[in-house]
mmCIF file of C-alpha atoms and ligand atoms in Angstrom:
data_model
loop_
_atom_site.group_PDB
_atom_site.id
_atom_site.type_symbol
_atom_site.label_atom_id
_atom_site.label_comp_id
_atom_site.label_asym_id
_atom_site.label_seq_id
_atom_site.Cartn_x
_atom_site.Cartn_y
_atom_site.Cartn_z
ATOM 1 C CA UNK A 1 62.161 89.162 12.919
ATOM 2 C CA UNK A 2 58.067 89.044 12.350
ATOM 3 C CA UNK A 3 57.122 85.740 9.779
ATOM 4 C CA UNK A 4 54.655 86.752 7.903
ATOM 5 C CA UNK A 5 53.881 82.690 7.539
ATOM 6 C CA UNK A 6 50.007 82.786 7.974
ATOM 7 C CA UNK A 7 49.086 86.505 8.200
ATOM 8 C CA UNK A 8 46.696 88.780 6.204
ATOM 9 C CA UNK A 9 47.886 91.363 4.377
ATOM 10 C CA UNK A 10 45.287 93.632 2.191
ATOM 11 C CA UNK A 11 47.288 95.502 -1.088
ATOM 12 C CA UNK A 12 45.940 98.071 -2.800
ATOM 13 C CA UNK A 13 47.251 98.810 -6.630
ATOM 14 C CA UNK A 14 48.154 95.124 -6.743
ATOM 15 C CA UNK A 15 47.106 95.352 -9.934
ATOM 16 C CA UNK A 16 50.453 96.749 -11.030
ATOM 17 C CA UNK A 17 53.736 98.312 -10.201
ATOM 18 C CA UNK A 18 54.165 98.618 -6.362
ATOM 19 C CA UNK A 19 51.675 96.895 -5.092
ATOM 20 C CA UNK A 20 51.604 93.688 -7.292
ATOM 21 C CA UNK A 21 55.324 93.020 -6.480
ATOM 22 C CA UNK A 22 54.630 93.442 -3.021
ATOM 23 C CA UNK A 23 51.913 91.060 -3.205
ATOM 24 C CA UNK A 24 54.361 88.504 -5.033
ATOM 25 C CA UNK A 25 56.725 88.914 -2.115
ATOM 26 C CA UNK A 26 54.564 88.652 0.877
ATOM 27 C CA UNK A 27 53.134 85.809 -0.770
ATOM 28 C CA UNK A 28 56.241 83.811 -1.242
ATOM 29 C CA UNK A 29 56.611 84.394 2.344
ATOM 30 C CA UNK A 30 53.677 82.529 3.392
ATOM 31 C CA UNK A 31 51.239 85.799 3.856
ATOM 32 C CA UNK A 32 47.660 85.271 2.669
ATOM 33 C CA UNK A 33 47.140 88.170 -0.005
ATOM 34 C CA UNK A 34 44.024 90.028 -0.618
ATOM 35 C CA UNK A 35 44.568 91.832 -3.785
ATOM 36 C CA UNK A 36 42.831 95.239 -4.300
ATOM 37 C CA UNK A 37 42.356 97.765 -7.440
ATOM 38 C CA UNK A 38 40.028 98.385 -10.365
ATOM 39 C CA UNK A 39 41.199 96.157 -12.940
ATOM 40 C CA UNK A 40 39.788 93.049 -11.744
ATOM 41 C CA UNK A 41 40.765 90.939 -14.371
ATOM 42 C CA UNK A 42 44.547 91.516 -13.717
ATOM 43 C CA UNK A 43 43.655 91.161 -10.167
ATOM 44 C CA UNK A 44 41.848 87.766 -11.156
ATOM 45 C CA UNK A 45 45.324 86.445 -13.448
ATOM 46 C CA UNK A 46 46.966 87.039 -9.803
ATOM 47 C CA UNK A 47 45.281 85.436 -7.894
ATOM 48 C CA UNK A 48 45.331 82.600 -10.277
ATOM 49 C CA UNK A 49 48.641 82.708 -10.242
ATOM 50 C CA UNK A 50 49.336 82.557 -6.458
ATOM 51 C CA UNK A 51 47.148 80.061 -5.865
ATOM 52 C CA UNK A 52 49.065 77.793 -8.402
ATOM 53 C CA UNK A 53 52.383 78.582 -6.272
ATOM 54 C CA UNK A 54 51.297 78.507 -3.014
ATOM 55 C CA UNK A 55 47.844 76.974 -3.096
ATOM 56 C CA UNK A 56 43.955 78.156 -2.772
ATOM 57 C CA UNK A 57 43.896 79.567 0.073
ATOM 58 C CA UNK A 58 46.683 82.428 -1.000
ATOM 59 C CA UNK A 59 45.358 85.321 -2.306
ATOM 60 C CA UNK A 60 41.702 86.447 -2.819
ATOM 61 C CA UNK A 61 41.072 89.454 -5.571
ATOM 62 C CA UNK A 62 38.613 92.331 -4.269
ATOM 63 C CA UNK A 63 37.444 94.884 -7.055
ATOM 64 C CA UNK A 64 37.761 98.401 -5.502
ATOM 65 C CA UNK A 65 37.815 102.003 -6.088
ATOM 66 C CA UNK A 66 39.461 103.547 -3.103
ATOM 67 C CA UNK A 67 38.565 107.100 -3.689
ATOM 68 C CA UNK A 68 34.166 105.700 -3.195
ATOM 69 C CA UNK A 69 33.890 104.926 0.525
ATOM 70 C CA UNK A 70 31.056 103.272 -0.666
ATOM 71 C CA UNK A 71 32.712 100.736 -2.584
ATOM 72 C CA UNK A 72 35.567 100.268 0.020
ATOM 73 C CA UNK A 73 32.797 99.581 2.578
ATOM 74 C CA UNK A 74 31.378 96.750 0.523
ATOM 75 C CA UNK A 75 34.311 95.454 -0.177
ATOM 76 C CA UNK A 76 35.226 95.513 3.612
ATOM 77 C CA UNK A 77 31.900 93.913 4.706
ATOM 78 C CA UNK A 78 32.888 91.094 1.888
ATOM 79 C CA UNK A 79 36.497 90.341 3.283
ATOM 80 C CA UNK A 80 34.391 89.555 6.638
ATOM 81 C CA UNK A 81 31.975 87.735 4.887
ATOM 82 C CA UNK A 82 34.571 84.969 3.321
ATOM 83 C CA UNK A 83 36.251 84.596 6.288
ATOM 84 C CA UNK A 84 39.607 87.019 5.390
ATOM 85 C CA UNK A 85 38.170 89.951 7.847
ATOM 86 C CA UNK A 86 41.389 89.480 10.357
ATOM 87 C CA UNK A 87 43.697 91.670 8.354
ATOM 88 C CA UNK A 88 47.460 91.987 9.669
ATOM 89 C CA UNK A 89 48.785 94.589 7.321
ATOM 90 C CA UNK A 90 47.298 96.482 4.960
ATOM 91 C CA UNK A 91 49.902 98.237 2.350
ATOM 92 C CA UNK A 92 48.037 101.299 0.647
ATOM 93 C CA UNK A 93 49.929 101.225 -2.518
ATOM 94 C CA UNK A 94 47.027 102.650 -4.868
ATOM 95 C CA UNK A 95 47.641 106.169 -6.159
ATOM 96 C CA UNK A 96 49.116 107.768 -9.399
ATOM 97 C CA UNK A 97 50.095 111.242 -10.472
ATOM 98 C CA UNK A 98 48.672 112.779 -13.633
ATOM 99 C CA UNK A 99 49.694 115.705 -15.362
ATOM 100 C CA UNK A 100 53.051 117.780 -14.862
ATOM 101 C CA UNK A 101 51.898 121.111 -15.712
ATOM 102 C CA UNK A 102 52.954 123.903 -13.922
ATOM 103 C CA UNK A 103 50.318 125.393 -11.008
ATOM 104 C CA UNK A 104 48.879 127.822 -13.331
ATOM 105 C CA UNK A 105 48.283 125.419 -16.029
ATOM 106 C CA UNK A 106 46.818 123.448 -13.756
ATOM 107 C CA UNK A 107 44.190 120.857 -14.947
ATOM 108 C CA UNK A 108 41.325 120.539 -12.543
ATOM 109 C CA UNK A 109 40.398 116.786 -13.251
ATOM 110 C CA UNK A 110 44.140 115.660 -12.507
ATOM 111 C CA UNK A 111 44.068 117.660 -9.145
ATOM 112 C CA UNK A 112 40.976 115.922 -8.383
ATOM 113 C CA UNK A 113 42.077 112.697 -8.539
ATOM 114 C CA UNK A 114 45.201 112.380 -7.325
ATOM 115 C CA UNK A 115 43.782 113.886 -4.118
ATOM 116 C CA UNK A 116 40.777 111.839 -4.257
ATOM 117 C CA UNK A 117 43.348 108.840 -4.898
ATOM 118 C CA UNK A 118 46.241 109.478 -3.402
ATOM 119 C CA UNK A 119 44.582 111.100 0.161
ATOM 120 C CA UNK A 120 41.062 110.001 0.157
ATOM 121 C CA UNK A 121 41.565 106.735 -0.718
ATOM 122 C CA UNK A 122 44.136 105.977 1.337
ATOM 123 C CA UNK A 123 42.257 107.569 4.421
ATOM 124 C CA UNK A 124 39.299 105.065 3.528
ATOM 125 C CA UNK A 125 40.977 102.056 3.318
ATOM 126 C CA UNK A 126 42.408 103.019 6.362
ATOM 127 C CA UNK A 127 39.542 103.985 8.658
ATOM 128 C CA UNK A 128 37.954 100.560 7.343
ATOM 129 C CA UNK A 129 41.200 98.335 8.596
ATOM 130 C CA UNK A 130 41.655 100.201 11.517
ATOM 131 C CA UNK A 131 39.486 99.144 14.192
ATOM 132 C CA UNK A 132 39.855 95.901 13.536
ATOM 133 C CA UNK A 133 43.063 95.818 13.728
ATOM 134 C CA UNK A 134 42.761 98.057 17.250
ATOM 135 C CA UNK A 135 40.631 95.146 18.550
ATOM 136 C CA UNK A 136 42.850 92.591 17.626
ATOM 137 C CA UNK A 137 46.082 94.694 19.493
ATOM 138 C CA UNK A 138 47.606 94.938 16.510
ATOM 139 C CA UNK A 139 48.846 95.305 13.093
ATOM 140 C CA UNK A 140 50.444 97.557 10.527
ATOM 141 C CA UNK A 141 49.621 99.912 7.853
ATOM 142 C CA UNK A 142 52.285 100.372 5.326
ATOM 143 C CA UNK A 143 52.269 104.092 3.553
ATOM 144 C CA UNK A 144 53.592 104.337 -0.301
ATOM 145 C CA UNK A 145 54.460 107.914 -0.286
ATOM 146 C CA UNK A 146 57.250 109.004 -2.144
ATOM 147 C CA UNK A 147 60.294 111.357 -2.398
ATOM 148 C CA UNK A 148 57.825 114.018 -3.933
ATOM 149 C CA UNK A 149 56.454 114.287 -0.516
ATOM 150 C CA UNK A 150 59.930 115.719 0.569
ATOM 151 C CA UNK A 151 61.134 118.045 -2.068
ATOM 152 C CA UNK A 152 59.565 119.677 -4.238
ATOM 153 C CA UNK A 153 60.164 119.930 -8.022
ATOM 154 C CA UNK A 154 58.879 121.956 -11.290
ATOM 155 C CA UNK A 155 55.033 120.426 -12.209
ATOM 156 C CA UNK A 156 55.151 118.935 -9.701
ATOM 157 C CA UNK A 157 52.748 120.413 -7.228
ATOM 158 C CA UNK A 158 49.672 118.617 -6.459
ATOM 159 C CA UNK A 159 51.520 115.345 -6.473
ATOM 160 C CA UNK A 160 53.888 116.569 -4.211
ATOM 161 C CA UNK A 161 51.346 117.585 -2.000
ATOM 162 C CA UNK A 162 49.601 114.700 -1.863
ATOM 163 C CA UNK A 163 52.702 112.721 -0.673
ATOM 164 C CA UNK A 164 53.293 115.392 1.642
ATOM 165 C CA UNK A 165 49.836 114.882 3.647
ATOM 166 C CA UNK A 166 50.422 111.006 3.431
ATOM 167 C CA UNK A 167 53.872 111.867 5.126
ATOM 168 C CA UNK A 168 52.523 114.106 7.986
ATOM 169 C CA UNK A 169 49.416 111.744 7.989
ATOM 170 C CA UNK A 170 51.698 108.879 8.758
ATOM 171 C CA UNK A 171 52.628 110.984 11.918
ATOM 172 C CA UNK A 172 49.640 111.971 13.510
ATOM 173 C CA UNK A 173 48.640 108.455 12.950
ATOM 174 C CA UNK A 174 51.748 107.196 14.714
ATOM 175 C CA UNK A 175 50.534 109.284 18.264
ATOM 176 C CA UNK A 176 47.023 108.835 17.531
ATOM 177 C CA UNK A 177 47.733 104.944 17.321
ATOM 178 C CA UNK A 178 50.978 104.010 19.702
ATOM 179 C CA UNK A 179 48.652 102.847 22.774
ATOM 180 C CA UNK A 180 47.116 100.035 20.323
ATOM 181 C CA UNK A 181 50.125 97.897 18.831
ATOM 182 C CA UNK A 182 49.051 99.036 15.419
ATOM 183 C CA UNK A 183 52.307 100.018 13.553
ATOM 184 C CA UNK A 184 52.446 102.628 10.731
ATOM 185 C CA UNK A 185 54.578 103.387 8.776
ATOM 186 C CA UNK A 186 55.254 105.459 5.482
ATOM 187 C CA UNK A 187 58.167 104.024 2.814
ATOM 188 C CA UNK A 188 59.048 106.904 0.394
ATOM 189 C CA UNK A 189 60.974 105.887 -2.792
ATOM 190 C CA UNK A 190 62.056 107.670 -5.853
ATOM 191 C CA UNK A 191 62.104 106.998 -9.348
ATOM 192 C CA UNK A 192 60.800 103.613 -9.992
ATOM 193 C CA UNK A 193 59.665 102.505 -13.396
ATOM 194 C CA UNK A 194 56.237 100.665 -13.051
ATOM 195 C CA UNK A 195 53.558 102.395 -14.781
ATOM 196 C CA UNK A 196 53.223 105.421 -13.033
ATOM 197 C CA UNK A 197 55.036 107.280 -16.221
ATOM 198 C CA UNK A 198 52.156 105.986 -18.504
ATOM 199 C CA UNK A 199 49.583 106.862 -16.056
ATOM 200 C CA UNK A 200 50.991 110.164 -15.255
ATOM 201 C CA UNK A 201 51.557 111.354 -19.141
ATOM 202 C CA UNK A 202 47.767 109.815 -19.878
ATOM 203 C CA UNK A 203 49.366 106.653 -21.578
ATOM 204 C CA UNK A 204 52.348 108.418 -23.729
ATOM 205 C CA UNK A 205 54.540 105.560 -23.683
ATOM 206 C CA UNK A 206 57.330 107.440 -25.196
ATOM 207 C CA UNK A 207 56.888 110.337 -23.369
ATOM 208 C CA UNK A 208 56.568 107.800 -19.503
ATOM 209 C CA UNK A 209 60.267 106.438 -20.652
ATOM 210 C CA UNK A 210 61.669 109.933 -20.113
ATOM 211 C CA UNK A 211 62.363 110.309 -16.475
ATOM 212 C CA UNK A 212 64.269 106.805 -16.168
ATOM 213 C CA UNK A 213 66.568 107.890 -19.436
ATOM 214 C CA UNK A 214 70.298 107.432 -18.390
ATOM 215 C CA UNK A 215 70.038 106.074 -14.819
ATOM 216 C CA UNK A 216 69.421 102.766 -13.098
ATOM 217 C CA UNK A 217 65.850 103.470 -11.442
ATOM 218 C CA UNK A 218 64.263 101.800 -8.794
ATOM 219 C CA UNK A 219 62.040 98.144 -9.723
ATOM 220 C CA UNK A 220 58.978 97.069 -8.307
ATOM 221 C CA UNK A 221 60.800 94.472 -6.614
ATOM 222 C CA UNK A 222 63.336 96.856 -5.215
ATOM 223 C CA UNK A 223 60.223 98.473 -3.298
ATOM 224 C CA UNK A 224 58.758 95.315 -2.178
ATOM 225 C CA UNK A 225 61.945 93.796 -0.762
ATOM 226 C CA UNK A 226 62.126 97.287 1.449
ATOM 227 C CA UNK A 227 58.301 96.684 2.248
ATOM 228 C CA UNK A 228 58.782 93.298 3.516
ATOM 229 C CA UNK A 229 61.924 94.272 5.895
ATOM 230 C CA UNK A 230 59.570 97.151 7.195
ATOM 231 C CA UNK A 231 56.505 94.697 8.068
ATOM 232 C CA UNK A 232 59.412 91.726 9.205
ATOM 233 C CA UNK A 233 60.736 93.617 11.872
ATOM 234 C CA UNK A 234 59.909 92.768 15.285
ATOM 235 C CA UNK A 235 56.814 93.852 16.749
ATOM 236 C CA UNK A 236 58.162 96.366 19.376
ATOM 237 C CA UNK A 237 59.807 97.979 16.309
ATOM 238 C CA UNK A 238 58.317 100.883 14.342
ATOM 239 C CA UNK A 239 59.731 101.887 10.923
ATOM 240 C CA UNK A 240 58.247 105.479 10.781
ATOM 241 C CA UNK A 241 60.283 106.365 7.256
ATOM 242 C CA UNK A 242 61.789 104.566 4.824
ATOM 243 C CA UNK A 243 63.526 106.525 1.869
ATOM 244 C CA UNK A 244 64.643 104.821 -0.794
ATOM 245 C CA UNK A 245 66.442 105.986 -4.377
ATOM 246 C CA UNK A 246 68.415 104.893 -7.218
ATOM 247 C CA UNK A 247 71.683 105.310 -5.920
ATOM 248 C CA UNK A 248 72.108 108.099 -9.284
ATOM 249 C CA UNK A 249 69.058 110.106 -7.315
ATOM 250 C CA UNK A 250 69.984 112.320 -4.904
ATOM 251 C CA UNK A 251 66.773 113.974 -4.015
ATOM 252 C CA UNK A 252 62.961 114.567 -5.989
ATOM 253 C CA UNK A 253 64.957 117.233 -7.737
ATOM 254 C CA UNK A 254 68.642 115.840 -8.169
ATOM 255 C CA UNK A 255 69.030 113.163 -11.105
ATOM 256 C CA UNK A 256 72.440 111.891 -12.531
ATOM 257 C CA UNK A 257 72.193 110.738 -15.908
ATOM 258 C CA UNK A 258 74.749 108.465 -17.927
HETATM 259 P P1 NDP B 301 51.362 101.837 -11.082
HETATM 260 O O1 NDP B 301 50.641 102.766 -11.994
HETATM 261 O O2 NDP B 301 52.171 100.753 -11.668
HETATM 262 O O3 NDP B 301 50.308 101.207 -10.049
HETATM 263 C C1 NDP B 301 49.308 101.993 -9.468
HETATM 264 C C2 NDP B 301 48.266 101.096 -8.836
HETATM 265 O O4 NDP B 301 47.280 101.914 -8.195
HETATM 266 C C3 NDP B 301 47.548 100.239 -9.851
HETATM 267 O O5 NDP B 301 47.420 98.933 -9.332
HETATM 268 C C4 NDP B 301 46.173 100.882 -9.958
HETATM 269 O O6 NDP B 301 45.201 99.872 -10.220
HETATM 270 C C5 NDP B 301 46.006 101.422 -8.539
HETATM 271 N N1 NDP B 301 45.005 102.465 -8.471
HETATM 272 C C6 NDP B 301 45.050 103.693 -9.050
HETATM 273 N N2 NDP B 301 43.901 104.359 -8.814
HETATM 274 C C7 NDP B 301 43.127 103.533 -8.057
HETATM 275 C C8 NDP B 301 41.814 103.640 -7.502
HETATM 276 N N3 NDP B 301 41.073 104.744 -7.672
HETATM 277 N N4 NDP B 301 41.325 102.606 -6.785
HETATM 278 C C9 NDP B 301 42.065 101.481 -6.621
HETATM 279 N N5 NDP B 301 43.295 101.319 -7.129
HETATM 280 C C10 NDP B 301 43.813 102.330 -7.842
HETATM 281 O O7 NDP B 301 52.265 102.772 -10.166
HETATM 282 P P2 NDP B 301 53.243 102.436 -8.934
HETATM 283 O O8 NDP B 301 53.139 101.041 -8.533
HETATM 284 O O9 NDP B 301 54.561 103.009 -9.271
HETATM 285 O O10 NDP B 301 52.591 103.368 -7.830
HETATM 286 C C11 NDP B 301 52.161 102.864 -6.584
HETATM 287 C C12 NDP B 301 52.297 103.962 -5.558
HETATM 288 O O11 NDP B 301 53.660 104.339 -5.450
HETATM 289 C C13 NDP B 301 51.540 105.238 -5.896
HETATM 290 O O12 NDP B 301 50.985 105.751 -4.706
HETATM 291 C C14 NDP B 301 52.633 106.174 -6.397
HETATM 292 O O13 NDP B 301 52.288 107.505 -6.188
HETATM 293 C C15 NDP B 301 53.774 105.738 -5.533
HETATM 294 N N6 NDP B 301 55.125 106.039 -5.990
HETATM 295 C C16 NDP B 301 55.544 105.678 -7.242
HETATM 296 C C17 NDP B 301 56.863 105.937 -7.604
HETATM 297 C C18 NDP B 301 57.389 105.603 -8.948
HETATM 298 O O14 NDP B 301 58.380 106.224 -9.355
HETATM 299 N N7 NDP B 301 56.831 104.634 -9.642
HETATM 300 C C19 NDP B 301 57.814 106.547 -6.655
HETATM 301 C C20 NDP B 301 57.241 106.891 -5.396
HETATM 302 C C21 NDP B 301 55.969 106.617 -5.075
HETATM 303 P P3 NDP B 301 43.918 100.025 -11.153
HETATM 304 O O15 NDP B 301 44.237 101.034 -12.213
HETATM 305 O O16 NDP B 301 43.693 98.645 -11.652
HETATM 306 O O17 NDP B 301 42.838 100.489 -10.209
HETATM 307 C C1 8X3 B 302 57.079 109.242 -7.840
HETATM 308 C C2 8X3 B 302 58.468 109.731 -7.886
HETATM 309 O O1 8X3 B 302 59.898 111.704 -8.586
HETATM 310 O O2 8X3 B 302 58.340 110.801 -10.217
HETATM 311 O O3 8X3 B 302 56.517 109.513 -6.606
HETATM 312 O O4 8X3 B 302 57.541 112.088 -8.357
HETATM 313 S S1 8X3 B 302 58.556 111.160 -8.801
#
């Protein structure tokens, strides 16, 4: 087993859901957590809050938008600057879906940004971390795709895709990177209520409670405990997939309900 007593580990979306639980978790196992999204005020709470556990020198909060390379540049160039630049793993947990409308009803803005999100944004963190991380002989990028990125199911489309090209981009990235002693890897789950719902149904609250109606879904912390075996296993070992569902979800498009 890999400690993670000491390393650096950059999170995107640790501003909620996914991420922020996985930020909890490596933190409790001595990782030094930067903590990436757009709500910086959350991010700032976080911080505050892991440096109260685990002291000062636990977490630092970087404002980002990963779909502006721009903005993921800067915030790169400032990770150097304060001395956090020697990233271990980075987990690219930012994305969303919006909308569920069938292709034809399409909505052009949602398409946009769940590939800007979801694809872009995870290619630019990326391609910042990376060489880095090549120079150092090593290191891991952790994938959030999803189940979506397997099956397909009704509305869901674009999202699907998205998760699809994280999937295959996970493998290319594998051959592209197996000379360095970079790991990558691509953890898929399935229904998890965080607030993907309310992001995806443009803050319907009633409406986001719908898919986890009658079933035992995934947590956050179900996610991150999966996350940290992935980036604890040795270092010759490479988790390429990890699936994970409520054990009521058989695939994307397979649901039991009480
Ligand atoms: P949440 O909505 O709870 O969290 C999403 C996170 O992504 C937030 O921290 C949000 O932060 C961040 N984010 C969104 N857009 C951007 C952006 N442009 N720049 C930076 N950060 C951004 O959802 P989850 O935690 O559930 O989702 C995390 C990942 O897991 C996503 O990729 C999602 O597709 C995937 N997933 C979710 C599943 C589920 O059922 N919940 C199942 C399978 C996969 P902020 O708004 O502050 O920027
Ligand atoms: C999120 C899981 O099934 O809502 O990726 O698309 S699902």
């Amino acid at each position: 087993m890999t400690s993670l007593q000491g390393k650096i580990a950059l999170v995107t979306g640790a501003s909620s859901g996914f991420g922020l639980a996985i930020a909890r978790t490596f933190a409790a196992h001595g990782a030094r957590v930067i903590v990436a999204a757009r709500r910086e005020e959350r991010l700032q709470a976080l911080r505050d809050e892991l440096a109260a556990r685990y002291g000062s020198e636990a977490c630092a909060a970087l404002g980002m938008d990963v779909r502006d390379r721009n903005d993921v540049r800067n915030a790169f160039a400032q990770i150097e600057s304060t001395g956090w630049g020697a990233i271990d793993i980075v987990v690219n947990s930012a994305g969303l879906a919006a909308g569920l409308e069938a292709i034809q009803d399409g909505v052009f803005d949602n398409w946009d940004r769940m590939i800007e999100t979801n694809l872009n944004g995870l290619l630019n963190v990326t391609r910042f971390a990376l060489p880095g991380m090549i120079e150092r002989g090593g290191g891991q990028i952790v994938q959030i795709g999803s189940v979506a990125g397997r099956d397909a199911y009704p509305g869901g489309n674009v999202y699907s895709a998205t998760k699809a090209a994280v999937a295959m981009l996970t493998r290319g990235m594998r051959i592209d990177l197996m000379k360095s002693g970079v790991r990558v890897s691509n953890v898929a789950p399935g229904l998890a209520e965080t607030e993907f719902s309310v992001v995806r149904f443009g803050g319907d609250t009633e409406r986001a409670k719908s898919p986890y109606v009658g079933i035992d879904a995934l947590t956050a912390d179900d996610v991150a405990d999966a996350v940290l075996w992935v980036v604890t296993r040795p270092a010759h070992v490479n988790i390429d997939e990890l699936v994970i569902m409520p054990t009521a979800q058989g695939s994307a498009n397979h649901v039991h309900r009480r």
